[in-house]
Coordinates of C-alpha atoms (C1' of nucleotides) in Angstrom, one line a residue:
Chain S
M1 CA 7.2 19.1 26.4
T2 CA 9.1 16.0 25.2
V3 CA 9.6 15.7 21.5
R4 CA 7.7 12.9 19.8
T5 CA 8.2 12.0 16.2
R6 CA 6.9 9.1 14.1
I7 CA 7.5 7.2 10.9
A8 CA 4.2 6.1 9.4
P9 CA 4.8 3.7 6.5
S10 CA 2.0 2.3 4.4
P11 CA 2.3 -1.5 4.0
T12 CA 1.6 -1.6 0.3
G13 CA 4.8 -3.0 -1.1
D14 CA 8.5 -3.6 -0.4
P15 CA 10.2 -1.6 2.3
H16 CA 11.4 1.5 0.6
V17 CA 14.7 3.3 1.1
G18 CA 12.7 6.6 1.2
T19 CA 10.9 5.2 4.4
A20 CA 14.3 4.5 5.9
Y21 CA 15.5 8.0 5.0
V22 CA 12.5 9.7 6.6
A23 CA 12.7 7.4 9.6
L24 CA 16.3 8.2 10.1
F25 CA 15.6 12.0 10.5
N26 CA 12.7 11.3 12.8
Y27 CA 14.8 9.0 14.8
C28 CA 17.8 11.3 15.1
F29 CA 15.7 14.3 16.0
A30 CA 13.8 12.5 18.7
R31 CA 16.9 10.8 20.2
K32 CA 18.9 14.0 20.1
S33 CA 16.1 15.8 21.9
G34 CA 15.7 13.0 24.4
G35 CA 12.2 12.3 23.1
Q36 CA 10.4 9.3 21.6
F37 CA 10.2 7.8 18.1
I38 CA 7.1 6.0 17.1
L39 CA 6.1 3.6 14.4
R40 CA 2.6 3.7 13.1
I41 CA 1.3 1.6 10.3
E42 CA -0.9 3.5 7.9
D43 CA -3.0 0.7 6.4
T44 CA -6.2 2.4 5.7
D45 CA -6.1 1.4 2.0
M46 CA -7.8 -2.0 2.4
A47 CA -7.2 -2.9 -1.2
R48 CA -3.4 -2.4 -1.2
S49 CA -2.3 -3.0 2.3
N50 CA -1.1 -6.4 3.3
P51 CA 0.5 -8.1 6.3
Q52 CA 3.5 -9.5 4.5
S53 CA 4.5 -6.0 3.5
Q54 CA 4.0 -4.7 7.0
E55 CA 6.2 -7.5 8.4
A56 CA 8.8 -6.8 5.8
I57 CA 8.9 -3.1 6.6
L58 CA 9.3 -3.8 10.3
N59 CA 12.1 -6.2 9.6
S60 CA 13.9 -3.8 7.4
L61 CA 13.7 -0.9 9.9
R62 CA 14.9 -3.3 12.6
W63 CA 17.7 -4.5 10.4
L64 CA 18.8 -0.9 10.1
G65 CA 18.7 -0.5 13.9
L66 CA 16.1 2.3 13.9
D67 CA 14.3 1.0 17.0
W68 CA 11.1 2.6 18.0
D69 CA 9.7 3.3 21.4
E70 CA 6.1 2.5 20.6
G71 CA 4.7 0.6 17.7
P72 CA 2.4 -2.3 16.7
D73 CA 4.9 -4.9 17.8
V74 CA 6.1 -3.3 21.0
G75 CA 2.9 -1.6 22.1
G76 CA 2.7 1.6 24.0
P77 CA 0.2 3.9 25.8
H78 CA -1.4 5.3 22.6
G79 CA -2.1 2.1 20.7
P80 CA -3.2 0.4 18.6
Y81 CA -0.4 1.6 16.3
Q82 CA -2.1 0.2 13.2
Q83 CA -4.8 2.4 11.7
S84 CA -7.0 -0.4 10.5
L85 CA -7.5 -1.2 14.2
R86 CA -8.6 2.3 15.0
G87 CA -11.7 2.6 12.9
E88 CA -14.0 3.4 15.8
I89 CA -11.7 6.3 16.8
Y90 CA -11.9 7.9 13.4
R91 CA -15.6 7.5 13.1
Q92 CA -16.1 9.2 16.4
H93 CA -14.0 12.1 15.3
V94 CA -15.8 12.4 12.0
A95 CA -19.1 12.3 13.8
R96 CA -17.9 15.3 15.8
L97 CA -17.0 17.2 12.6
L98 CA -20.3 16.4 11.1
E99 CA -22.2 17.6 14.2
E100 CA -20.2 20.9 14.3
G101 CA -20.8 21.5 10.6
H102 CA -17.2 21.1 9.5
A103 CA -17.9 18.1 7.3
F104 CA -20.7 16.8 5.3
R105 CA -22.0 13.6 3.7
C106 CA -21.4 13.2 0.0
F107 CA -23.5 10.8 -2.0
C108 CA -22.0 11.4 -5.4
T109 CA -20.9 8.4 -7.3
S110 CA -17.4 7.9 -8.5
E111 CA -18.7 8.0 -12.0
R112 CA -20.1 11.5 -11.5
L113 CA -16.8 12.6 -9.9
A114 CA -14.9 11.3 -12.9
E115 CA -17.2 13.1 -15.3
L116 CA -16.8 16.2 -13.2
R117 CA -13.0 16.0 -13.5
K118 CA -13.3 15.4 -17.2
A119 CA -15.3 18.6 -17.6
Q120 CA -13.1 20.6 -15.3
Q121 CA -9.8 19.8 -16.9
P122 CA -10.2 21.3 -20.4
A123 CA -12.0 24.3 -18.9
G124 CA -8.8 25.0 -17.1
L125 CA -10.4 24.5 -13.7
R126 CA -8.7 22.9 -10.8
P127 CA -10.1 19.3 -10.6
G128 CA -12.0 18.9 -7.4
Y129 CA -15.3 18.4 -5.8
D130 CA -17.9 21.0 -6.8
G131 CA -19.8 20.9 -3.5
R132 CA -23.1 19.5 -4.9
C133 CA -24.0 17.6 -1.7
L134 CA -23.2 20.6 0.4
G135 CA -26.6 21.9 -0.8
L136 CA -28.6 18.9 0.3
S137 CA -31.3 19.7 2.8
Q138 CA -31.6 17.9 6.0
A139 CA -34.6 16.0 4.7
E140 CA -32.9 15.0 1.6
V141 CA -29.9 13.7 3.5
E142 CA -32.3 11.7 5.7
Q143 CA -34.1 10.2 2.8
L144 CA -30.8 9.2 1.1
L145 CA -29.7 7.5 4.3
R146 CA -33.0 5.7 4.6
D147 CA -32.5 4.5 1.0
N148 CA -29.0 3.2 2.0
V149 CA -27.4 5.2 -0.7
P150 CA -23.7 4.8 -0.1
Y151 CA -21.7 7.9 0.9
V152 CA -18.4 9.4 1.9
I153 CA -17.7 12.2 4.3
R154 CA -15.9 15.3 3.1
M155 CA -14.4 18.2 5.0
K156 CA -15.6 21.7 4.4
V157 CA -12.9 24.1 3.2
P158 CA -12.9 28.0 3.2
E159 CA -13.8 29.4 -0.3
Q160 CA -11.4 32.3 0.0
G161 CA -8.3 33.5 1.6
V162 CA -4.9 31.8 2.0
C163 CA -3.6 29.3 4.3
E164 CA -0.4 30.3 5.9
M165 CA 1.8 27.7 7.2
T166 CA 5.4 27.5 8.6
D167 CA 7.7 24.8 7.5
L168 CA 10.7 24.3 9.8
L169 CA 13.1 24.3 6.9
R170 CA 11.4 26.5 4.3
G171 CA 9.8 29.1 6.5
R172 CA 6.5 30.6 5.6
I173 CA 4.5 29.0 2.8
E174 CA 1.2 30.3 1.5
I175 CA -1.4 28.3 -0.4
G176 CA -4.8 29.7 -1.4
W177 CA -7.8 27.9 0.0
D178 CA -9.2 27.8 -3.5
M179 CA -6.5 25.3 -4.3
V180 CA -7.7 23.0 -1.5
D181 CA -10.3 20.3 -2.3
M182 CA -13.1 19.3 -0.1
Q183 CA -11.2 16.2 0.8
V184 CA -12.8 12.9 1.6
L185 CA -12.2 12.2 5.3
L186 CA -14.1 8.9 5.5
K187 CA -14.3 6.5 2.6
Q188 CA -17.3 4.5 1.6
D189 CA -15.8 1.4 3.3
G190 CA -15.8 3.3 6.6
M191 CA -12.0 3.7 6.6
P192 CA -10.5 7.1 7.0
T193 CA -8.2 8.7 4.4
Y194 CA -4.7 9.5 5.1
H195 CA -5.5 13.1 5.8
L196 CA -7.9 12.4 8.6
A197 CA -6.2 9.4 10.2
N198 CA -2.9 11.2 10.1
V199 CA -4.1 14.3 12.0
V200 CA -6.2 12.3 14.5
D201 CA -3.4 9.9 15.3
D202 CA -0.7 12.5 15.4
H203 CA -2.8 14.4 17.9
L204 CA -3.8 11.4 20.0
M205 CA -0.3 10.0 20.0
G206 CA 1.2 13.3 21.1
I207 CA 3.4 13.9 18.0
T208 CA 5.1 17.2 18.4
H209 CA 7.1 17.2 15.1
V210 CA 5.7 16.0 11.8
I211 CA 8.8 15.2 9.8
R212 CA 7.8 13.8 6.4
G213 CA 8.4 13.9 2.7
E214 CA 8.1 17.0 0.5
E215 CA 5.2 15.5 -1.3
W216 CA 2.9 16.4 1.6
I217 CA 3.4 20.2 1.5
N218 CA 0.4 20.9 -0.7
S219 CA -2.0 18.9 1.5
T220 CA -0.8 20.4 4.7
P221 CA -3.5 23.1 4.6
K222 CA -6.1 20.3 4.9
H223 CA -4.3 19.0 7.9
L224 CA -4.0 22.4 9.5
L225 CA -7.7 23.0 9.0
L226 CA -8.5 19.8 10.7
Y227 CA -6.4 20.7 13.7
D228 CA -8.4 24.0 13.9
Y229 CA -11.8 22.2 13.5
F230 CA -10.9 19.9 16.3
G231 CA -9.4 22.8 18.4
W232 CA -6.1 21.0 18.8
E233 CA -2.6 22.3 19.1
K234 CA -0.6 21.9 15.9
P235 CA 2.6 20.1 15.6
V236 CA 5.7 21.5 14.0
F237 CA 5.9 20.6 10.3
C238 CA 9.1 19.8 8.5
H239 CA 9.2 18.6 4.9
L240 CA 12.2 16.7 3.7
P241 CA 13.4 16.7 0.1
L242 CA 12.6 13.6 -1.9
L243 CA 15.2 11.0 -2.9
R244 CA 15.8 11.0 -6.7
N245 CA 16.7 8.7 -9.5
P246 CA 19.8 9.6 -11.5
D247 CA 17.4 11.4 -14.0
K248 CA 16.2 13.5 -11.0
S249 CA 12.7 12.0 -10.9
K250 CA 11.4 10.8 -7.6
L251 CA 13.2 7.6 -6.7
S252 CA 11.2 4.7 -8.1
K253 CA 11.7 1.0 -8.5
R254 CA 11.2 1.2 -12.2
K255 CA 14.5 3.0 -12.6
N256 CA 16.5 2.0 -9.5
P257 CA 16.4 -0.6 -6.8
T258 CA 14.4 1.0 -4.0
S259 CA 13.8 -1.9 -1.7
L260 CA 15.7 -2.2 1.5
V261 CA 15.5 -5.9 1.0
Y262 CA 17.6 -5.5 -2.2
Y263 CA 20.3 -3.6 -0.5
Q264 CA 20.4 -6.2 2.3
R265 CA 20.6 -9.0 -0.2
M266 CA 23.3 -7.2 -2.1
G267 CA 25.4 -7.3 1.0
F268 CA 25.3 -3.6 2.1
L269 CA 25.8 -3.1 5.8
P270 CA 23.0 -1.4 7.8
E271 CA 25.6 0.9 9.2
A272 CA 26.6 2.1 5.8
M273 CA 23.1 2.3 4.5
L274 CA 22.0 4.6 7.4
N275 CA 25.2 6.6 7.1
Y276 CA 24.7 7.1 3.4
L277 CA 21.1 8.1 3.9
G278 CA 22.2 10.7 6.4
L279 CA 24.8 12.0 4.1
M280 CA 22.1 12.7 1.5
A281 CA 20.8 15.7 3.3
W282 CA 23.4 17.0 5.7
S283 CA 27.1 16.9 6.3
M284 CA 29.6 17.6 9.1
P285 CA 31.4 20.9 9.1
E286 CA 34.7 19.1 9.6
G287 CA 33.9 17.1 6.4
E288 CA 34.0 13.6 8.0
E289 CA 31.6 11.4 6.1
K290 CA 31.7 8.2 8.0
L291 CA 29.3 8.5 10.9
S292 CA 27.6 5.8 13.1
L293 CA 24.0 6.2 14.1
A294 CA 25.1 7.3 17.5
E295 CA 27.3 10.0 16.0
M296 CA 24.5 11.1 13.7
V297 CA 22.2 11.4 16.7
E298 CA 24.7 13.4 18.6
K299 CA 25.5 15.8 15.9
F300 CA 22.1 16.0 14.3
D301 CA 20.6 19.3 13.5
L302 CA 17.4 19.6 11.5
A303 CA 18.5 23.1 10.4
H304 CA 21.4 21.7 8.5
I305 CA 19.4 19.7 6.1
S306 CA 19.8 20.9 2.5
L307 CA 16.7 21.2 0.4
G308 CA 17.7 20.1 -3.1
G309 CA 16.4 16.6 -4.0
P310 CA 19.4 14.4 -3.8
V311 CA 20.2 11.7 -6.3
F312 CA 20.7 8.3 -4.7
D313 CA 24.2 7.3 -5.8
I314 CA 24.9 3.6 -5.4
K315 CA 28.5 4.1 -6.2
K316 CA 29.1 6.3 -3.3
L317 CA 27.0 4.1 -1.1
S318 CA 29.3 1.1 -2.1
W319 CA 32.4 3.2 -1.3
L320 CA 31.0 4.0 2.1
N321 CA 30.1 0.4 2.7
G322 CA 33.7 -0.6 1.8
R323 CA 35.0 1.8 4.5
W324 CA 32.7 0.3 7.1
V325 CA 33.8 -3.2 6.2
R326 CA 37.5 -2.3 6.1
E327 CA 37.7 0.0 9.0
D328 CA 35.2 -1.3 11.5
L329 CA 35.0 -5.0 11.2
S330 CA 37.6 -7.4 12.6
D331 CA 38.3 -10.5 10.4
E332 CA 36.0 -12.4 12.8
Q333 CA 33.3 -9.9 12.7
Y334 CA 33.6 -9.7 8.8
A335 CA 33.2 -13.5 8.6
E336 CA 30.2 -13.3 10.9
R337 CA 28.5 -10.7 8.7
V338 CA 29.1 -12.8 5.6
Q339 CA 27.6 -15.7 7.4
K340 CA 24.6 -13.7 8.5
W341 CA 24.2 -12.3 5.0
A342 CA 23.9 -15.5 3.0
L343 CA 25.9 -18.3 4.4
N344 CA 23.1 -19.0 6.8
R345 CA 20.8 -22.0 7.1
E346 CA 17.7 -20.2 6.0
Y347 CA 19.2 -19.0 2.7
L348 CA 21.2 -22.1 2.1
M349 CA 18.4 -24.7 2.5
P350 CA 16.4 -24.0 -0.6
I351 CA 19.6 -23.7 -2.6
A352 CA 20.7 -27.1 -1.3
A353 CA 17.3 -28.6 -2.4
L354 CA 17.9 -27.2 -5.8
T355 CA 21.5 -28.3 -6.3
K356 CA 21.7 -31.8 -4.7
Q357 CA 20.6 -33.5 -7.9
R358 CA 23.0 -31.4 -10.0
V359 CA 26.4 -32.0 -8.4
S360 CA 28.7 -35.0 -8.5
I361 CA 31.2 -33.8 -6.0
L362 CA 30.5 -31.0 -3.5
S363 CA 33.0 -28.7 -5.1
D364 CA 30.7 -28.4 -8.1
L365 CA 28.6 -26.2 -5.9
G366 CA 30.8 -23.1 -6.3
P367 CA 30.4 -22.5 -10.0
L368 CA 26.8 -23.8 -10.0
T369 CA 25.6 -21.3 -7.3
A370 CA 27.9 -18.3 -7.6
F371 CA 24.9 -16.2 -9.0
F372 CA 23.1 -16.7 -5.6
F373 CA 26.0 -14.9 -3.9
S374 CA 26.5 -12.2 -6.4
G375 CA 24.9 -8.8 -7.2
E376 CA 24.9 -7.8 -10.8
L377 CA 26.3 -10.5 -13.2
P378 CA 29.1 -9.7 -15.7
V379 CA 27.1 -10.7 -18.7
K380 CA 28.0 -9.5 -22.2
A381 CA 26.0 -9.1 -25.3
A382 CA 27.6 -12.2 -26.8
D383 CA 26.2 -14.3 -23.9
F384 CA 22.7 -13.7 -25.2
E385 CA 23.4 -15.0 -28.7
D386 CA 21.0 -17.9 -29.3
K387 CA 20.3 -20.0 -32.4
K388 CA 16.6 -20.1 -31.8
V389 CA 15.9 -16.8 -30.1
P390 CA 17.0 -13.5 -31.9
V391 CA 18.4 -10.9 -29.6
E392 CA 15.6 -8.6 -30.5
V393 CA 13.1 -11.0 -29.1
S394 CA 15.0 -11.4 -25.9
R395 CA 15.2 -7.7 -25.5
K396 CA 11.5 -7.3 -25.9
A397 CA 10.8 -10.2 -23.6
F398 CA 13.0 -8.7 -20.9
A399 CA 11.2 -5.4 -21.2
R400 CA 7.8 -7.1 -20.9
A401 CA 8.9 -9.2 -17.9
L402 CA 10.2 -6.1 -16.2
E403 CA 6.9 -4.4 -16.6
E404 CA 5.0 -7.4 -15.2
F405 CA 7.3 -8.0 -12.2
D406 CA 5.7 -5.1 -10.4
A407 CA 2.2 -6.3 -11.0
L408 CA 3.0 -9.7 -9.5
G409 CA 1.5 -9.7 -6.1
C410 CA 3.3 -12.7 -4.6
W411 CA 6.9 -13.4 -5.5
D412 CA 7.0 -17.2 -5.4
K413 CA 7.8 -19.8 -8.0
Q414 CA 4.2 -20.6 -8.9
A415 CA 3.4 -16.9 -9.6
I416 CA 6.7 -16.4 -11.4
G417 CA 6.0 -19.6 -13.5
A418 CA 2.5 -18.5 -14.4
L419 CA 3.8 -15.1 -15.5
F420 CA 6.4 -16.7 -17.7
K421 CA 3.9 -19.0 -19.2
Q422 CA 1.7 -16.1 -20.0
L423 CA 4.6 -14.1 -21.5
C424 CA 5.6 -17.1 -23.5
D425 CA 2.1 -17.4 -25.1
E426 CA 2.2 -13.7 -25.7
F427 CA 5.5 -14.2 -27.7
Q428 CA 4.1 -17.4 -29.3
S429 CA 7.3 -19.2 -28.3
K430 CA 8.2 -22.5 -26.9
L431 CA 8.8 -22.2 -23.1
R432 CA 12.2 -23.9 -23.3
D433 CA 13.4 -21.4 -26.0
F434 CA 11.7 -18.5 -24.4
L435 CA 13.3 -19.1 -21.0
R436 CA 16.8 -19.5 -22.2
P437 CA 17.8 -15.8 -22.4
F438 CA 16.2 -15.4 -19.0
Y439 CA 18.5 -18.0 -17.6
V440 CA 21.4 -16.0 -18.9
A441 CA 20.2 -12.7 -17.5
I442 CA 19.2 -14.1 -14.1
T443 CA 21.8 -16.8 -13.5
G444 CA 24.5 -15.8 -15.9
S445 CA 24.3 -19.1 -17.8
P446 CA 21.8 -20.9 -20.1
T447 CA 22.1 -24.0 -17.9
S448 CA 21.5 -23.6 -14.3
T449 CA 19.3 -24.4 -11.4
P450 CA 15.6 -24.0 -12.3
L451 CA 14.7 -20.5 -13.2
F452 CA 11.5 -19.9 -11.2
D453 CA 12.9 -21.4 -8.0
S454 CA 16.1 -19.5 -8.4
M455 CA 14.2 -16.3 -9.0
E456 CA 12.2 -16.8 -5.9
I457 CA 15.3 -17.3 -3.8
L458 CA 17.0 -14.2 -5.3
G459 CA 14.1 -12.0 -4.7
R460 CA 12.2 -9.6 -6.8
D461 CA 14.6 -6.7 -6.7
L462 CA 17.7 -8.5 -7.6
C463 CA 15.9 -10.1 -10.5
R464 CA 14.7 -6.8 -11.6
A465 CA 18.2 -5.4 -11.4
R466 CA 19.7 -8.2 -13.4
L467 CA 17.0 -8.0 -16.1
R468 CA 17.6 -4.2 -16.2
R469 CA 21.2 -4.9 -16.6
A470 CA 20.7 -7.4 -19.4
L471 CA 18.5 -4.9 -21.2
E472 CA 21.3 -2.4 -20.9
V473 CA 23.9 -4.8 -22.3
L474 CA 21.6 -5.6 -25.2
K475 CA 20.8 -2.0 -26.0
G476 CA 23.9 -1.6 -28.0
A477 CA 23.8 -5.1 -29.6
N478 CA 22.6 -5.7 -33.1
S479 CA 20.6 -8.8 -33.7
Chain N
rG1 C1' -2.9 23.6 -17.1
rG2 C1' -3.1 25.3 -11.8
rC3 C1' -0.5 25.5 -7.2
rG4 C1' 3.8 24.6 -4.4
rC5 C1' 9.0 23.4 -3.5
rU6 C1' 14.0 23.6 -5.2
rA7 C1' 18.6 25.4 -7.9
rU8 C1' 27.2 25.4 -6.2
rC9 C1' 31.7 20.4 -10.2
rG10 C1' 28.6 14.4 -13.8
rU11 C1' 26.8 13.1 -8.3
rC12 C1' 26.5 14.2 -2.6
rU13 C1' 27.7 18.5 -0.3
rA14 C1' 30.6 23.1 2.5
rG15 C1' 30.5 28.2 2.2
rG16 C1' 28.9 33.0 1.8
rG17 C1' 28.6 40.7 -0.2
rG18 C1' 35.4 41.0 -1.6
rU19 C1' 37.6 33.3 -1.2
rU20 C1' 42.9 30.6 -5.8
rA21 C1' 34.6 28.8 -4.3
rG22 C1' 36.5 23.9 0.1
rG23 C1' 35.7 18.4 0.8
rA24 C1' 33.8 13.5 -0.8
rC25 C1' 32.1 9.8 -4.7
rG26 C1' 33.1 8.9 -9.7
rU27 C1' 36.7 9.9 -13.8
rG28 C1' 42.1 10.4 -15.6
rA29 C1' 47.4 10.2 -14.5
rG30 C1' 51.3 8.7 -11.3
rA31 C1' 53.3 6.3 -6.7
rU32 C1' 53.2 1.8 -3.9
rU33 C1' 52.1 -3.5 -3.3
rC34 C1' 53.8 -10.6 -6.2
rU35 C1' 48.4 -9.5 -9.1
rC36 C1' 44.1 -7.2 -7.8
rA37 C1' 41.7 -4.3 -4.2
rA38 C1' 43.0 -0.9 -0.5
rU39 C1' 46.2 3.4 0.4
rC40 C1' 48.9 8.0 -1.1
rU41 C1' 49.8 12.2 -4.7
rC42 C1' 48.3 15.0 -8.7
rA43 C1' 44.7 16.6 -12.5
rA44 C1' 40.2 17.9 -15.1
rA45 C1' 35.4 19.5 -13.2
rA46 C1' 30.5 24.0 -10.5
rC47 C1' 28.0 29.0 -8.2
rC48 C1' 20.9 28.2 -14.2
rC49 C1' 19.8 33.0 -17.0
rG50 C1' 18.3 38.3 -16.8
rG51 C1' 17.5 42.5 -14.1
rG52 C1' 18.0 45.3 -9.7
rU53 C1' 20.4 46.8 -4.5
rU54 C1' 25.7 47.7 -3.8
rC55 C1' 32.1 50.4 -4.6
rG56 C1' 31.5 45.0 -5.3
rA57 C1' 27.3 39.8 -6.2
rU58 C1' 27.7 33.1 -6.8
rU59 C1' 25.7 34.9 -2.0
rC60 C1' 20.4 39.7 -0.8
rC61 C1' 15.7 41.2 -3.8
rC62 C1' 12.6 40.6 -8.2
rG63 C1' 11.5 38.2 -12.8
rG64 C1' 12.4 34.1 -16.1
rU65 C1' 14.0 29.2 -17.0
rA66 C1' 14.6 24.3 -15.6
rG67 C1' 13.8 20.2 -12.4
rC68 C1' 10.7 17.9 -9.0
rG69 C1' 6.1 17.4 -6.3
rC70 C1' 0.9 17.7 -5.6
rU71 C1' -3.6 18.2 -8.1
rA72 C1' -7.8 10.2 -5.8
rC73 C1' -13.1 7.2 -1.8
rC74 C1' -3.4 6.0 -2.6
rA75 C1' -0.4 7.1 0.9

RNA sequence: GGCGCUAUCGUCUAGGGGUUAGGACGUGAGAUUCUCAAUCUCAAAACCCGGGUUCGAUUCCCGGUAGCGCUACCA
């Protein structure tokens, strides 16, 4: 049996470092075992999934060099590798579960379910479906179908006993079936939920080892049950610890840069990124810390993964990156990397358009655009002193903007501009005054290239990081 | 709240019934270099708590505590 693993990202946002982290282990395990590594897009959430995100995720994983043997872009014998294109497959499988009595139609409205939960919570009950539609007679179901009442399909779950599972890293885990909800398998829109799609695809795609984040442990019983219902052989399950913020919570963009695009823009090398991600969970007995992807593949051992949730430490990542730059790049290669990083046509063109009107001689360009080629800016509290805008207002405005950044669907100058106009109204300020502190935070100076354009070029994560930094700087300042 | 997972320096980790508990990042001090960076040396810094088992537990077992996760027609 050849080992087959997969990474199955959901295209609902920026490419996440956690995705790269899980992908790395799947990649190493597959390569080490001489097996295949597959990329599958889990875009069953029609409301949140979008093609830009999918494209960005693929680009980031390619940037890192984690190449996949089968996937939406390269094809393969088990395609399509995009779940939104596999609707018919899921519907057929659900029909089978329905026929065999392992699943049932549920006509309950989301309002009723919300009320149900509201009643369960204070009563100390586990929130979950109460099985009302399980009691529907055949005739009642047929009538509801004739009336075109919308429904979902849920899986049946044993009422008693415990589900025993084996995790490759943690050994035996037991979860009582009474803790498992009658999970929706097929949503009202005809799309499957993760639980169904994941099991069906993993089986059909011949996945032998499911290596995924720890957050899935509690729903594994549902998956195991589905394998049993279908009569399929189960893969090996292996749950990886979750990456953490410095405060130990699950790594999130609110508190930390999580986008691979950010790290790319900051000028981290893919080699260092991958190396560091690997270091988060295991280490070499000899203590060497600098490892190439090939070396990691060669020495990789799932059993050596430590289980504590590791804090993502940018300082150590930077140190490692420095080693890669110093020790592995010739002057020429280094120059090429710099060029590829930001001194390339694609990045420079919009900057050229922005600066042409603002220079007299070409050497004005350096100071004018330094912030486009920097990470965090060395701003001080004094830089934010402004005759018309009290520091306290800036601070509040930064905090509000930071909140709204995430909600912004599309990161372009129109959207950014609209957001700032809205915030400006909210603060009942003049746009010119309101924006000045943002210029300082984002570009390092109150006079610079146009803010919205500059922000679009810099990207969401870098702007977020700079605003966060400005907020930090202002924390100790008195207005 | 319920359920689950986890627990070694501030951080990432090694180790494991008897060790001066090892390495790395970061921090501090020094050396070196025209400055800086890099490099080198040194230093401070950890086995969550309580019970068992044992001649002996940081290590094994149990309990607690804490952290995290899950508890959606999101993944």
